[in-house]
Amino acid sequence: MASLPPSPFDSARRNRRTFAAMAVVGIAMLALGFASVPLYRIFCERTGFGGTTQRADAGVQVEVATGHLMSIRFDSNVQPGMPWQFRPEKPTQTVTVGARNMAIFLAKNMSDKPVTGTASFNVTPTQAGAYFTKIQCFCFTQQTLKPGEEVRMPVIYFVDPKILADPDNKDTQQITLSYTFYPVEQDRKPS
């Protein structure tokens, strides 16, 4: 018995199915593209990946690891062309692991006009980021300084005592918290 040639209707149906499947894949890829930044941020916050610090509420209770001290170094930078001076009040602190601490950063607008900036941060060594917890911070919040204005910006933090049990951090004696201030787009001059 001879087989019948494929019907044009079968071919059209296959083409519609293929098109629909490709459209679903395309929409999924587009959605993943838009979701990748917030998903990456959540991943970094949960794992400390790339030196991302942890966040905690002001009411968090942490057991202090009495007798376990660690040096915290503070680094400050501004993007080239941003007319601010930005520095830590004290470049280093020796802290007790688990105890709340506060560092103060000073920022001054050196220009003759208001300038708005925002800061990003990271922690090194990167594996320590999962244990460096900020309770209060100025990062990712727009800061507008008037001409010549100087402000004090606090960071309240602690080093989680779980760092002492982490084999990847057994040799960690110092953690560096680094901030970089960038101008917010509205303040940038067109090139």
Short mmCIF file of C-alpha atoms in Angstrom, two decimals:
data_model
loop_
_atom_site.label_atom_id
_atom_site.label_comp_id
_atom_site.label_asym_id
_atom_site.label_seq_id
_atom_site.Cartn_x
_atom_site.Cartn_y
_atom_site.Cartn_z
CA MET A 1 0.00 0.00 0.00
CA ALA A 2 1.41 3.35 -0.98
CA SER A 3 1.64 6.05 1.63
CA LEU A 4 -0.15 9.30 1.08
CA PRO A 5 1.84 12.49 0.59
CA PRO A 6 1.82 14.78 3.64
CA SER A 7 -1.13 17.10 3.72
CA PRO A 8 -0.47 20.81 3.47
CA PHE A 9 -2.60 21.11 6.63
CA ASP A 10 -0.16 18.86 8.57
CA SER A 11 2.77 20.98 7.41
CA ALA A 12 1.01 24.23 8.36
CA ARG A 13 0.15 22.79 11.81
CA ARG A 14 3.78 21.80 12.41
CA ASN A 15 4.92 25.26 11.35
CA ARG A 16 2.44 26.91 13.78
CA ARG A 17 3.62 24.65 16.62
CA THR A 18 7.25 25.42 15.86
CA PHE A 19 6.51 29.15 15.70
CA ALA A 20 4.55 29.02 19.00
CA ALA A 21 7.35 27.08 20.72
CA MET A 22 9.96 29.56 19.46
CA ALA A 23 7.80 32.51 20.57
CA VAL A 24 7.52 31.02 24.08
CA VAL A 25 11.29 30.48 24.19
CA GLY A 26 11.87 34.07 23.01
CA ILE A 27 9.50 35.53 25.62
CA ALA A 28 11.10 33.39 28.34
CA MET A 29 14.58 34.61 27.33
CA LEU A 30 13.39 38.22 27.37
CA ALA A 31 11.82 37.77 30.83
CA LEU A 32 15.01 36.13 32.12
CA GLY A 33 17.01 39.07 30.78
CA PHE A 34 14.89 41.55 32.74
CA ALA A 35 14.90 39.37 35.87
CA SER A 36 18.64 38.65 35.83
CA VAL A 37 19.75 41.81 37.67
CA PRO A 38 17.37 41.46 40.63
CA LEU A 39 17.96 37.70 40.76
CA TYR A 40 21.73 38.23 40.74
CA ARG A 41 21.43 40.82 43.53
CA ILE A 42 19.34 38.41 45.63
CA PHE A 43 21.85 35.63 44.99
CA CYS A 44 24.77 37.86 46.01
CA GLU A 45 22.99 39.10 49.13
CA ARG A 46 22.17 35.56 50.27
CA THR A 47 25.57 34.04 49.58
CA GLY A 48 27.99 36.95 49.95
CA PHE A 49 29.19 36.22 46.41
CA GLY A 50 31.63 38.77 45.06
CA GLY A 51 32.08 40.45 48.44
CA THR A 52 28.42 41.40 48.81
CA THR A 53 27.62 42.11 52.42
CA GLN A 54 24.61 40.89 54.36
CA ARG A 55 21.83 43.11 55.75
CA ALA A 56 20.09 42.91 59.11
CA ASP A 57 17.38 44.80 60.95
CA ALA A 58 18.30 47.09 63.83
CA GLY A 59 16.74 44.64 66.32
CA VAL A 60 18.93 41.68 65.35
CA GLN A 61 20.57 39.92 68.29
CA VAL A 62 24.00 38.40 67.71
CA GLU A 63 26.15 36.55 70.20
CA VAL A 64 29.43 38.35 70.73
CA ALA A 65 32.52 36.14 70.31
CA THR A 66 34.45 37.54 73.27
CA GLY A 67 38.19 37.47 72.74
CA HIS A 68 37.96 37.19 68.95
CA LEU A 69 39.14 40.43 67.37
CA MET A 70 39.27 41.41 63.73
CA SER A 71 40.60 44.45 61.90
CA ILE A 72 38.18 46.30 59.63
CA ARG A 73 39.72 48.60 57.03
CA PHE A 74 37.65 51.25 55.28
CA ASP A 75 38.36 52.35 51.72
CA SER A 76 36.71 55.27 49.94
CA ASN A 77 36.70 56.34 46.32
CA VAL A 78 34.87 58.74 44.02
CA GLN A 79 34.42 58.28 40.31
CA PRO A 80 36.83 60.50 38.36
CA GLY A 81 35.22 63.86 37.66
CA MET A 82 32.88 63.77 40.65
CA PRO A 83 33.61 66.92 42.68
CA TRP A 84 33.43 65.30 46.13
CA GLN A 85 35.95 64.54 48.80
CA PHE A 86 35.00 61.24 50.45
CA ARG A 87 36.89 59.47 53.21
CA PRO A 88 36.45 57.38 56.34
CA GLU A 89 36.79 59.26 59.62
CA LYS A 90 39.01 56.40 60.87
CA PRO A 91 40.68 54.20 58.23
CA THR A 92 40.70 51.08 60.45
CA GLN A 93 38.90 49.70 63.49
CA THR A 94 39.70 46.69 65.62
CA VAL A 95 36.38 45.07 66.52
CA THR A 96 35.11 42.15 68.53
CA VAL A 97 33.49 39.55 66.27
CA GLY A 98 29.71 39.70 66.77
CA ALA A 99 29.67 43.17 68.39
CA ARG A 100 27.88 46.10 66.78
CA ASN A 101 30.17 48.80 65.52
CA MET A 102 29.82 52.13 63.75
CA ALA A 103 32.06 53.68 61.15
CA ILE A 104 31.67 57.25 59.96
CA PHE A 105 32.42 58.40 56.42
CA LEU A 106 32.80 62.08 55.56
CA ALA A 107 31.68 63.50 52.22
CA LYS A 108 32.09 67.08 51.03
CA ASN A 109 30.87 68.71 47.84
CA MET A 110 33.81 70.73 46.50
CA SER A 111 31.82 72.31 43.63
CA ASP A 112 29.69 75.46 43.43
CA LYS A 113 26.48 73.57 42.63
CA PRO A 114 24.44 70.79 44.26
CA VAL A 115 25.67 67.32 43.35
CA THR A 116 23.80 64.06 43.88
CA GLY A 117 25.71 60.82 44.26
CA THR A 118 25.13 57.21 45.15
CA ALA A 119 27.58 54.69 46.51
CA SER A 120 28.28 51.07 45.69
CA PHE A 121 30.34 48.82 47.93
CA ASN A 122 32.20 45.56 48.20
CA VAL A 123 34.09 43.56 50.79
CA THR A 124 37.45 41.83 50.51
CA PRO A 125 38.37 39.12 50.93
CA THR A 126 35.26 38.23 48.97
CA GLN A 127 34.55 35.07 50.99
CA ALA A 128 34.14 37.29 54.08
CA GLY A 129 31.21 39.14 52.50
CA ALA A 130 28.79 36.48 53.70
CA TYR A 131 29.72 37.38 57.29
CA PHE A 132 29.98 41.16 57.12
CA THR A 133 26.50 42.38 58.05
CA LYS A 134 25.30 45.97 57.72
CA ILE A 135 22.44 47.21 59.88
CA GLN A 136 22.46 50.79 58.58
CA CYS A 137 24.22 52.13 55.51
CA PHE A 138 24.16 55.06 53.08
CA CYS A 139 24.88 52.83 50.08
CA PHE A 140 22.44 52.79 47.16
CA THR A 141 20.67 55.84 48.61
CA GLN A 142 20.99 59.05 46.67
CA GLN A 143 22.86 61.72 48.64
CA THR A 144 22.55 65.35 47.53
CA LEU A 145 25.13 67.77 48.87
CA LYS A 146 24.83 71.54 48.46
CA PRO A 147 27.87 73.55 47.35
CA GLY A 148 30.55 73.23 50.05
CA GLU A 149 28.34 71.03 52.24
CA GLU A 150 30.00 68.32 54.32
CA VAL A 151 28.09 65.43 55.87
CA ARG A 152 28.84 62.53 58.18
CA MET A 153 27.46 59.21 56.96
CA PRO A 154 27.32 56.32 59.44
CA VAL A 155 27.58 52.61 58.72
CA ILE A 156 26.43 50.33 61.53
CA TYR A 157 27.71 46.78 61.13
CA PHE A 158 28.93 43.58 62.76
CA VAL A 159 31.01 40.60 61.73
CA ASP A 160 28.94 37.44 62.15
CA PRO A 161 30.60 34.98 64.57
CA LYS A 162 29.92 32.18 62.06
CA ILE A 163 33.03 33.43 60.23
CA LEU A 164 35.11 31.74 62.94
CA ALA A 165 33.82 28.29 61.93
CA ASP A 166 34.25 28.80 58.17
CA PRO A 167 37.37 27.02 56.87
CA ASP A 168 37.54 29.46 53.93
CA ASN A 169 38.00 32.32 56.41
CA LYS A 170 40.31 30.66 58.93
CA ASP A 171 43.17 32.99 57.97
CA THR A 172 41.07 36.15 57.67
CA GLN A 173 42.56 38.76 60.00
CA GLN A 174 41.29 41.88 58.22
CA ILE A 175 38.18 42.71 56.21
CA THR A 176 38.11 45.73 53.90
CA LEU A 177 34.83 47.55 53.28
CA SER A 178 35.21 49.68 50.16
CA TYR A 179 32.79 52.33 48.88
CA THR A 180 32.80 54.21 45.59
CA PHE A 181 30.57 57.24 45.04
CA TYR A 182 29.20 57.86 41.55
CA PRO A 183 27.31 60.91 40.32
CA VAL A 184 23.63 60.35 39.62
CA GLU A 185 22.89 60.75 35.90
CA GLN A 186 20.96 64.03 36.29
CA ASP A 187 24.14 65.74 37.50
CA ARG A 188 26.40 64.57 34.69
CA LYS A 189 27.25 67.00 31.94
CA PRO A 190 26.75 65.73 28.39
CA SER A 191 30.01 64.81 26.66
#
